[in-house]
Amino acid sequence: MLTKQKLPDAAELAAEAAADYEERYGSLPPKLIIEIAARTLFPDDVVAVSSFGADSAVLLHMLSEVDASLPVAFLDTGKHFGETLEYRDALVRDFGLTGLEIIKPLEERLAAGDPDGKLHLSSTDACCDIRKVEPMARAVEPFSAWFTGRKRFQSATRAALPVFEAVGHRIRINPLARWSADDIRNYALSRKLRENPLVAYGYLSIGCFPCTSVVQPGEDARSGRWAGQAKTECGIHLSGLEQSLASSEL
C-alpha cells in the first residue's frame, strides 16, 4: 500500500537552505556575503535592519559599497536618543544610502497599550513588543531575507550565532557574526567611519534611552541594555518576531 509522503513546509525548507548557505558561504568575508546574498541568493528581496547604534557604520558601509540603493529599515521607537537620530541621518549622507525606510509603531497599539509613554516602567517586554517587535515584523514581511549587524562577541547569548539562520520561512543573515571587536574597530578606523557620539560616553550598545546605560569596564557590550534585569534582547531577534510575522500573514 502506498503511503502519502509529507512534503516539507516553508519553514523546513528555509532551515535547510540556511544550513546550506552557512556551509557554503558562512566563512567568507562579510562584504562578499552581502554581495552574494543581495545579488545571487535574494536579488531585490533582501532588506537590512539597522539600529544606527554603536558600530552600525561598519555593516552600512559594506552595504553601500555593494549597492547603496538596498533597502535599510530603521525602527523609530519614539524613544531613541537624539544623538542616534542625528547619527542615522549623518550616515545616510556619508554613504549615499537611498533606500532608508523608517518604520514606526502603530498608533492604535500605542494608544491602547502605552498611551502615556511609560509602559517601559512596568513591562519592558510589552513595550518592546509594541515599539520594536511588531514594527520589525512589518519591516521584513515583504522580503525573503534580511541583514543584521549582530556579532558573537556582543554577549553570551550570541556566542554561537551563525551567519545564516532561518526565522519561519525567511532567512536572517548576520554577515559580521564571526568578526571580533578588534575587527570592527580596525575596519572603522581604517576607513575613518563616523562613530555614534554616545560611544564616547561609554554607551557600547545603544537602544532606547530609558533602557540604555553606560557599560562598566570588563562587562560585555550589551550589559548596558535593560541593566538590572534578566532581559538581554528586545525580542526582534527572538521567537517573538516569528510569532509577529506569523500573525501578520494570517
PDB file of C-alpha atoms in Angstrom:
ATOM      1  CA  MET A   1       0.000   0.000   0.000  1.00  0.00           C
ATOM      2  CA  LEU A   2       1.369   3.386  -0.974  1.00  0.00           C
ATOM      3  CA  THR A   3       1.654   5.994   1.753  1.00  0.00           C
ATOM      4  CA  LYS A   4       1.468   9.678   1.049  1.00  0.00           C
ATOM      5  CA  GLN A   5       4.810  11.314   1.698  1.00  0.00           C
ATOM      6  CA  LYS A   6       4.720  14.504   3.746  1.00  0.00           C
ATOM      7  CA  LEU A   7       6.212  17.404   1.849  1.00  0.00           C
ATOM      8  CA  PRO A   8       8.446  19.805   3.789  1.00  0.00           C
ATOM      9  CA  ASP A   9       6.788  23.082   4.724  1.00  0.00           C
ATOM     10  CA  ALA A  10       8.238  26.522   4.060  1.00  0.00           C
ATOM     11  CA  ALA A  11       9.925  26.745   7.466  1.00  0.00           C
ATOM     12  CA  GLU A  12      11.640  23.391   6.976  1.00  0.00           C
ATOM     13  CA  LEU A  13      12.835  24.424   3.529  1.00  0.00           C
ATOM     14  CA  ALA A  14      14.191  27.687   4.959  1.00  0.00           C
ATOM     15  CA  ALA A  15      16.053  25.805   7.690  1.00  0.00           C
ATOM     16  CA  GLU A  16      17.615  23.517   5.083  1.00  0.00           C
ATOM     17  CA  ALA A  17      18.554  26.489   2.913  1.00  0.00           C
ATOM     18  CA  ALA A  18      20.101  28.355   5.858  1.00  0.00           C
ATOM     19  CA  ALA A  19      22.229  25.329   6.760  1.00  0.00           C
ATOM     20  CA  ASP A  20      23.358  25.020   3.142  1.00  0.00           C
ATOM     21  CA  TYR A  21      24.206  28.727   2.883  1.00  0.00           C
ATOM     22  CA  GLU A  22      26.076  28.570   6.185  1.00  0.00           C
ATOM     23  CA  GLU A  23      28.219  25.704   4.937  1.00  0.00           C
ATOM     24  CA  ARG A  24      28.916  27.308   1.559  1.00  0.00           C
ATOM     25  CA  TYR A  25      29.229  30.975   2.439  1.00  0.00           C
ATOM     26  CA  GLY A  26      29.404  31.345   6.230  1.00  0.00           C
ATOM     27  CA  SER A  27      33.201  31.634   6.371  1.00  0.00           C
ATOM     28  CA  LEU A  28      33.525  34.186   3.579  1.00  0.00           C
ATOM     29  CA  PRO A  29      34.391  37.856   4.241  1.00  0.00           C
ATOM     30  CA  PRO A  30      31.327  39.869   5.341  1.00  0.00           C
ATOM     31  CA  LYS A  31      31.207  42.140   2.304  1.00  0.00           C
ATOM     32  CA  LEU A  32      31.290  39.133  -0.019  1.00  0.00           C
ATOM     33  CA  ILE A  33      28.476  37.519   1.980  1.00  0.00           C
ATOM     34  CA  ILE A  34      26.414  40.676   1.496  1.00  0.00           C
ATOM     35  CA  GLU A  35      27.181  40.720  -2.219  1.00  0.00           C
ATOM     36  CA  ILE A  36      26.235  37.061  -2.721  1.00  0.00           C
ATOM     37  CA  ALA A  37      23.033  37.457  -0.715  1.00  0.00           C
ATOM     38  CA  ALA A  38      21.958  40.679  -2.429  1.00  0.00           C
ATOM     39  CA  ARG A  39      22.882  39.744  -5.994  1.00  0.00           C
ATOM     40  CA  THR A  40      22.563  35.965  -6.189  1.00  0.00           C
ATOM     41  CA  LEU A  41      20.519  34.442  -3.364  1.00  0.00           C
ATOM     42  CA  PHE A  42      17.911  37.179  -2.820  1.00  0.00           C
ATOM     43  CA  PRO A  43      18.066  39.753  -5.654  1.00  0.00           C
ATOM     44  CA  ASP A  44      15.607  42.592  -4.924  1.00  0.00           C
ATOM     45  CA  ASP A  45      14.325  40.526  -1.992  1.00  0.00           C
ATOM     46  CA  VAL A  46      16.518  41.412   0.997  1.00  0.00           C
ATOM     47  CA  VAL A  47      16.462  44.310   3.463  1.00  0.00           C
ATOM     48  CA  ALA A  48      18.991  45.471   6.046  1.00  0.00           C
ATOM     49  CA  VAL A  49      17.740  46.365   9.513  1.00  0.00           C
ATOM     50  CA  SER A  50      19.925  48.841  11.390  1.00  0.00           C
ATOM     51  CA  SER A  51      19.658  50.457  14.802  1.00  0.00           C
ATOM     52  CA  PHE A  52      22.268  53.066  13.800  1.00  0.00           C
ATOM     53  CA  GLY A  53      23.843  52.190  17.130  1.00  0.00           C
ATOM     54  CA  ALA A  54      27.371  51.858  18.456  1.00  0.00           C
ATOM     55  CA  ASP A  55      29.024  50.152  15.479  1.00  0.00           C
ATOM     56  CA  SER A  56      26.328  50.200  12.812  1.00  0.00           C
ATOM     57  CA  ALA A  57      28.560  52.135  10.434  1.00  0.00           C
ATOM     58  CA  VAL A  58      30.577  49.032   9.518  1.00  0.00           C
ATOM     59  CA  LEU A  59      27.689  46.998   8.093  1.00  0.00           C
ATOM     60  CA  LEU A  60      26.128  50.044   6.450  1.00  0.00           C
ATOM     61  CA  HIS A  61      29.422  50.988   4.798  1.00  0.00           C
ATOM     62  CA  MET A  62      29.740  47.479   3.352  1.00  0.00           C
ATOM     63  CA  LEU A  63      26.145  47.603   2.137  1.00  0.00           C
ATOM     64  CA  SER A  64      26.747  50.942   0.442  1.00  0.00           C
ATOM     65  CA  GLU A  65      29.760  49.551  -1.414  1.00  0.00           C
ATOM     66  CA  VAL A  66      27.708  46.619  -2.692  1.00  0.00           C
ATOM     67  CA  ASP A  67      24.585  48.647  -3.544  1.00  0.00           C
ATOM     68  CA  ALA A  68      23.713  51.977  -1.920  1.00  0.00           C
ATOM     69  CA  SER A  69      20.096  51.561  -3.017  1.00  0.00           C
ATOM     70  CA  LEU A  70      19.489  48.431  -0.925  1.00  0.00           C
ATOM     71  CA  PRO A  71      16.558  48.995   1.457  1.00  0.00           C
ATOM     72  CA  VAL A  72      17.606  49.804   5.028  1.00  0.00           C
ATOM     73  CA  ALA A  73      14.915  49.692   7.712  1.00  0.00           C
ATOM     74  CA  PHE A  74      15.196  51.772  10.875  1.00  0.00           C
ATOM     75  CA  LEU A  75      12.752  51.122  13.706  1.00  0.00           C
ATOM     76  CA  ASP A  76      11.816  54.538  15.076  1.00  0.00           C
ATOM     77  CA  THR A  77      10.530  53.548  18.501  1.00  0.00           C
ATOM     78  CA  GLY A  78       9.852  57.100  19.624  1.00  0.00           C
ATOM     79  CA  LYS A  79      12.333  56.516  22.458  1.00  0.00           C
ATOM     80  CA  HIS A  80      15.676  56.894  20.682  1.00  0.00           C
ATOM     81  CA  PHE A  81      18.425  59.229  21.839  1.00  0.00           C
ATOM     82  CA  GLY A  82      18.500  62.410  19.812  1.00  0.00           C
ATOM     83  CA  GLU A  83      22.135  61.605  19.035  1.00  0.00           C
ATOM     84  CA  THR A  84      21.079  58.336  17.395  1.00  0.00           C
ATOM     85  CA  LEU A  85      18.629  60.089  15.076  1.00  0.00           C
ATOM     86  CA  GLU A  86      21.288  62.631  14.098  1.00  0.00           C
ATOM     87  CA  TYR A  87      23.793  59.806  13.567  1.00  0.00           C
ATOM     88  CA  ARG A  88      21.308  57.976  11.344  1.00  0.00           C
ATOM     89  CA  ASP A  89      20.918  61.000   9.105  1.00  0.00           C
ATOM     90  CA  ALA A  90      24.681  61.588   9.009  1.00  0.00           C
ATOM     91  CA  LEU A  91      25.479  58.011   7.944  1.00  0.00           C
ATOM     92  CA  VAL A  92      22.800  58.107   5.263  1.00  0.00           C
ATOM     93  CA  ARG A  93      24.561  61.186   3.857  1.00  0.00           C
ATOM     94  CA  ASP A  94      28.068  59.767   4.308  1.00  0.00           C
ATOM     95  CA  PHE A  95      27.305  56.543   2.452  1.00  0.00           C
ATOM     96  CA  GLY A  96      24.781  57.852  -0.063  1.00  0.00           C
ATOM     97  CA  LEU A  97      22.133  55.408   1.142  1.00  0.00           C
ATOM     98  CA  THR A  98      18.952  55.904  -0.858  1.00  0.00           C
ATOM     99  CA  GLY A  99      16.783  53.093   0.492  1.00  0.00           C
ATOM    100  CA  LEU A 100      16.168  54.206   4.086  1.00  0.00           C
ATOM    101  CA  GLU A 101      12.746  53.194   5.382  1.00  0.00           C
ATOM    102  CA  ILE A 102      11.632  54.500   8.783  1.00  0.00           C
ATOM    103  CA  ILE A 103       9.204  52.127  10.493  1.00  0.00           C
ATOM    104  CA  LYS A 104       7.187  53.439  13.452  1.00  0.00           C
ATOM    105  CA  PRO A 105       4.908  51.723  15.984  1.00  0.00           C
ATOM    106  CA  LEU A 106       1.239  51.512  15.064  1.00  0.00           C
ATOM    107  CA  GLU A 107      -0.674  54.452  16.531  1.00  0.00           C
ATOM    108  CA  GLU A 108      -3.568  52.227  17.593  1.00  0.00           C
ATOM    109  CA  ARG A 109      -1.246  49.920  19.529  1.00  0.00           C
ATOM    110  CA  LEU A 110       0.428  52.853  21.263  1.00  0.00           C
ATOM    111  CA  ALA A 111      -2.965  54.316  22.163  1.00  0.00           C
ATOM    112  CA  ALA A 112      -4.185  51.010  23.562  1.00  0.00           C
ATOM    113  CA  GLY A 113      -1.034  49.743  25.244  1.00  0.00           C
ATOM    114  CA  ASP A 114       1.178  52.733  26.039  1.00  0.00           C
ATOM    115  CA  PRO A 115      -0.905  55.910  25.943  1.00  0.00           C
ATOM    116  CA  ASP A 116       1.310  57.828  28.380  1.00  0.00           C
ATOM    117  CA  GLY A 117       4.644  56.503  27.092  1.00  0.00           C
ATOM    118  CA  LYS A 118       5.519  54.900  30.431  1.00  0.00           C
ATOM    119  CA  LEU A 119       4.948  51.221  29.659  1.00  0.00           C
ATOM    120  CA  HIS A 120       8.688  50.537  29.915  1.00  0.00           C
ATOM    121  CA  LEU A 121       8.473  51.263  33.654  1.00  0.00           C
ATOM    122  CA  SER A 122       6.122  48.336  34.271  1.00  0.00           C
ATOM    123  CA  SER A 123       6.872  45.918  31.422  1.00  0.00           C
ATOM    124  CA  THR A 124       9.889  46.284  29.174  1.00  0.00           C
ATOM    125  CA  ASP A 125       8.799  43.191  27.232  1.00  0.00           C
ATOM    126  CA  ALA A 126       5.395  44.678  26.416  1.00  0.00           C
ATOM    127  CA  CYS A 127       6.998  47.996  25.491  1.00  0.00           C
ATOM    128  CA  CYS A 128       9.483  46.292  23.153  1.00  0.00           C
ATOM    129  CA  ASP A 129       6.688  44.278  21.585  1.00  0.00           C
ATOM    130  CA  ILE A 130       4.753  47.418  20.643  1.00  0.00           C
ATOM    131  CA  ARG A 131       7.673  49.631  19.707  1.00  0.00           C
ATOM    132  CA  LYS A 132      10.126  47.148  18.169  1.00  0.00           C
ATOM    133  CA  VAL A 133       8.913  43.584  17.563  1.00  0.00           C
ATOM    134  CA  GLU A 134       5.695  44.345  15.668  1.00  0.00           C
ATOM    135  CA  PRO A 135       7.332  47.132  13.610  1.00  0.00           C
ATOM    136  CA  MET A 136      10.225  44.780  12.851  1.00  0.00           C
ATOM    137  CA  ALA A 137       7.773  42.193  11.540  1.00  0.00           C
ATOM    138  CA  ARG A 138       6.295  44.822   9.214  1.00  0.00           C
ATOM    139  CA  ALA A 139       9.774  45.846   8.060  1.00  0.00           C
ATOM    140  CA  VAL A 140      10.869  42.367   6.981  1.00  0.00           C
ATOM    141  CA  GLU A 141       7.493  40.896   5.961  1.00  0.00           C
ATOM    142  CA  PRO A 142       7.784  41.895   2.253  1.00  0.00           C
ATOM    143  CA  PHE A 143      11.212  40.249   1.926  1.00  0.00           C
ATOM    144  CA  SER A 144      12.621  36.716   1.891  1.00  0.00           C
ATOM    145  CA  ALA A 145      15.729  37.663   3.882  1.00  0.00           C
ATOM    146  CA  TRP A 146      17.268  40.421   5.946  1.00  0.00           C
ATOM    147  CA  PHE A 147      20.697  41.530   7.164  1.00  0.00           C
ATOM    148  CA  THR A 148      21.515  42.320  10.793  1.00  0.00           C
ATOM    149  CA  GLY A 149      24.657  43.665  12.429  1.00  0.00           C
ATOM    150  CA  ARG A 150      24.773  41.101  15.254  1.00  0.00           C
ATOM    151  CA  LYS A 151      28.134  39.698  16.337  1.00  0.00           C
ATOM    152  CA  ARG A 152      29.135  36.753  18.516  1.00  0.00           C
ATOM    153  CA  PHE A 153      31.336  38.822  20.808  1.00  0.00           C
ATOM    154  CA  GLN A 154      28.482  41.059  21.926  1.00  0.00           C
ATOM    155  CA  SER A 155      27.068  38.716  24.580  1.00  0.00           C
ATOM    156  CA  ALA A 156      26.958  35.131  25.803  1.00  0.00           C
ATOM    157  CA  THR A 157      23.548  34.661  24.169  1.00  0.00           C
ATOM    158  CA  ARG A 158      25.125  35.381  20.763  1.00  0.00           C
ATOM    159  CA  ALA A 159      28.300  33.307  21.210  1.00  0.00           C
ATOM    160  CA  ALA A 160      27.225  30.612  18.719  1.00  0.00           C
ATOM    161  CA  LEU A 161      25.485  32.945  16.269  1.00  0.00           C
ATOM    162  CA  PRO A 162      25.522  31.584  12.690  1.00  0.00           C
ATOM    163  CA  VAL A 163      25.863  33.793   9.645  1.00  0.00           C
ATOM    164  CA  PHE A 164      22.716  32.314   8.066  1.00  0.00           C
ATOM    165  CA  GLU A 165      19.696  31.256  10.123  1.00  0.00           C
ATOM    166  CA  ALA A 166      16.047  30.544   9.425  1.00  0.00           C
ATOM    167  CA  VAL A 167      13.213  32.512  11.021  1.00  0.00           C
ATOM    168  CA  GLY A 168       9.999  30.864   9.930  1.00  0.00           C
ATOM    169  CA  HIS A 169      10.241  30.712   6.151  1.00  0.00           C
ATOM    170  CA  ARG A 170      12.673  33.629   5.919  1.00  0.00           C
ATOM    171  CA  ILE A 171      16.457  33.791   6.204  1.00  0.00           C
ATOM    172  CA  ARG A 172      18.239  36.102   8.626  1.00  0.00           C
ATOM    173  CA  ILE A 173      21.797  36.963   7.623  1.00  0.00           C
ATOM    174  CA  ASN A 174      24.435  38.108  10.122  1.00  0.00           C
ATOM    175  CA  PRO A 175      27.451  38.949   7.908  1.00  0.00           C
ATOM    176  CA  LEU A 176      29.561  40.193  10.845  1.00  0.00           C
ATOM    177  CA  ALA A 177      28.770  37.285  13.175  1.00  0.00           C
ATOM    178  CA  ARG A 178      32.333  35.931  13.185  1.00  0.00           C
ATOM    179  CA  TRP A 179      34.088  39.273  13.480  1.00  0.00           C
ATOM    180  CA  SER A 180      35.753  40.306  16.740  1.00  0.00           C
ATOM    181  CA  ALA A 181      35.549  43.685  18.415  1.00  0.00           C
ATOM    182  CA  ASP A 182      39.045  44.401  17.048  1.00  0.00           C
ATOM    183  CA  ASP A 183      37.905  43.530  13.517  1.00  0.00           C
ATOM    184  CA  ILE A 184      35.049  46.011  13.814  1.00  0.00           C
ATOM    185  CA  ARG A 185      37.268  48.706  15.306  1.00  0.00           C
ATOM    186  CA  ASN A 186      40.044  48.278  12.735  1.00  0.00           C
ATOM    187  CA  TYR A 187      37.611  48.384   9.813  1.00  0.00           C
ATOM    188  CA  ALA A 188      36.005  51.572  11.111  1.00  0.00           C
ATOM    189  CA  LEU A 189      39.320  53.277  11.863  1.00  0.00           C
ATOM    190  CA  SER A 190      40.963  52.345   8.563  1.00  0.00           C
ATOM    191  CA  ARG A 191      38.055  53.878   6.664  1.00  0.00           C
ATOM    192  CA  LYS A 192      37.548  56.797   9.040  1.00  0.00           C
ATOM    193  CA  LEU A 193      33.897  55.891   9.591  1.00  0.00           C
ATOM    194  CA  ARG A 194      31.785  58.211  11.706  1.00  0.00           C
ATOM    195  CA  GLU A 195      31.143  56.902  15.249  1.00  0.00           C
ATOM    196  CA  ASN A 196      27.912  57.234  17.185  1.00  0.00           C
ATOM    197  CA  PRO A 197      28.707  60.115  19.588  1.00  0.00           C
ATOM    198  CA  LEU A 198      27.247  58.184  22.528  1.00  0.00           C
ATOM    199  CA  VAL A 199      30.105  55.657  22.365  1.00  0.00           C
ATOM    200  CA  ALA A 200      32.489  58.287  23.742  1.00  0.00           C
ATOM    201  CA  TYR A 201      30.351  58.402  26.897  1.00  0.00           C
ATOM    202  CA  GLY A 202      30.527  54.634  27.464  1.00  0.00           C
ATOM    203  CA  TYR A 203      27.379  53.503  25.670  1.00  0.00           C
ATOM    204  CA  LEU A 204      28.618  50.408  23.821  1.00  0.00           C
ATOM    205  CA  SER A 205      25.207  49.014  22.839  1.00  0.00           C
ATOM    206  CA  ILE A 206      22.631  51.670  22.118  1.00  0.00           C
ATOM    207  CA  GLY A 207      18.871  51.277  22.082  1.00  0.00           C
ATOM    208  CA  CYS A 208      16.033  53.335  23.525  1.00  0.00           C
ATOM    209  CA  PHE A 209      17.181  55.942  26.035  1.00  0.00           C
ATOM    210  CA  PRO A 210      15.097  54.750  29.034  1.00  0.00           C
ATOM    211  CA  CYS A 211      16.622  51.254  28.861  1.00  0.00           C
ATOM    212  CA  THR A 212      20.231  52.003  27.872  1.00  0.00           C
ATOM    213  CA  SER A 213      23.022  52.707  30.333  1.00  0.00           C
ATOM    214  CA  VAL A 214      26.794  53.093  30.331  1.00  0.00           C
ATOM    215  CA  VAL A 215      28.796  49.842  30.174  1.00  0.00           C
ATOM    216  CA  GLN A 216      31.274  49.347  33.002  1.00  0.00           C
ATOM    217  CA  PRO A 217      34.876  48.147  32.438  1.00  0.00           C
ATOM    218  CA  GLY A 218      35.048  44.370  31.966  1.00  0.00           C
ATOM    219  CA  GLU A 219      31.358  43.987  31.079  1.00  0.00           C
ATOM    220  CA  ASP A 220      30.187  42.736  27.698  1.00  0.00           C
ATOM    221  CA  ALA A 221      28.907  45.271  25.208  1.00  0.00           C
ATOM    222  CA  ARG A 222      25.227  44.531  25.813  1.00  0.00           C
ATOM    223  CA  SER A 223      25.329  44.690  29.604  1.00  0.00           C
ATOM    224  CA  GLY A 224      24.139  48.290  29.401  1.00  0.00           C
ATOM    225  CA  ARG A 225      20.805  47.223  27.938  1.00  0.00           C
ATOM    226  CA  TRP A 226      17.997  46.708  30.492  1.00  0.00           C
ATOM    227  CA  ALA A 227      20.588  46.833  33.283  1.00  0.00           C
ATOM    228  CA  GLY A 228      19.472  45.038  36.440  1.00  0.00           C
ATOM    229  CA  GLN A 229      17.036  42.804  34.555  1.00  0.00           C
ATOM    230  CA  ALA A 230      17.365  39.269  33.230  1.00  0.00           C
ATOM    231  CA  LYS A 231      16.315  40.651  29.836  1.00  0.00           C
ATOM    232  CA  THR A 232      19.159  40.747  27.295  1.00  0.00           C
ATOM    233  CA  GLU A 233      17.289  41.080  23.974  1.00  0.00           C
ATOM    234  CA  CYS A 234      14.431  43.335  22.883  1.00  0.00           C
ATOM    235  CA  GLY A 235      12.733  40.483  21.048  1.00  0.00           C
ATOM    236  CA  ILE A 236      13.349  41.381  17.410  1.00  0.00           C
ATOM    237  CA  HIS A 237      15.901  38.570  17.204  1.00  0.00           C
ATOM    238  CA  LEU A 238      13.914  36.038  19.266  1.00  0.00           C
ATOM    239  CA  SER A 239      10.799  33.901  18.851  1.00  0.00           C
ATOM    240  CA  GLY A 240       8.502  36.887  19.364  1.00  0.00           C
ATOM    241  CA  LEU A 241       9.427  38.143  15.917  1.00  0.00           C
ATOM    242  CA  GLU A 242       8.497  34.832  14.310  1.00  0.00           C
ATOM    243  CA  GLN A 243       5.132  34.955  16.091  1.00  0.00           C
ATOM    244  CA  SER A 244       4.529  38.527  14.903  1.00  0.00           C
ATOM    245  CA  LEU A 245       5.427  37.545  11.355  1.00  0.00           C
ATOM    246  CA  ALA A 246       3.039  34.607  11.501  1.00  0.00           C
ATOM    247  CA  SER A 247       0.257  36.862  12.797  1.00  0.00           C
ATOM    248  CA  SER A 248       0.842  39.407  10.033  1.00  0.00           C
ATOM    249  CA  GLU A 249       0.451  36.706   7.397  1.00  0.00           C
ATOM    250  CA  LEU A 250      -2.778  35.149   8.660  1.00  0.00           C
TER     251      LEU A 250
END
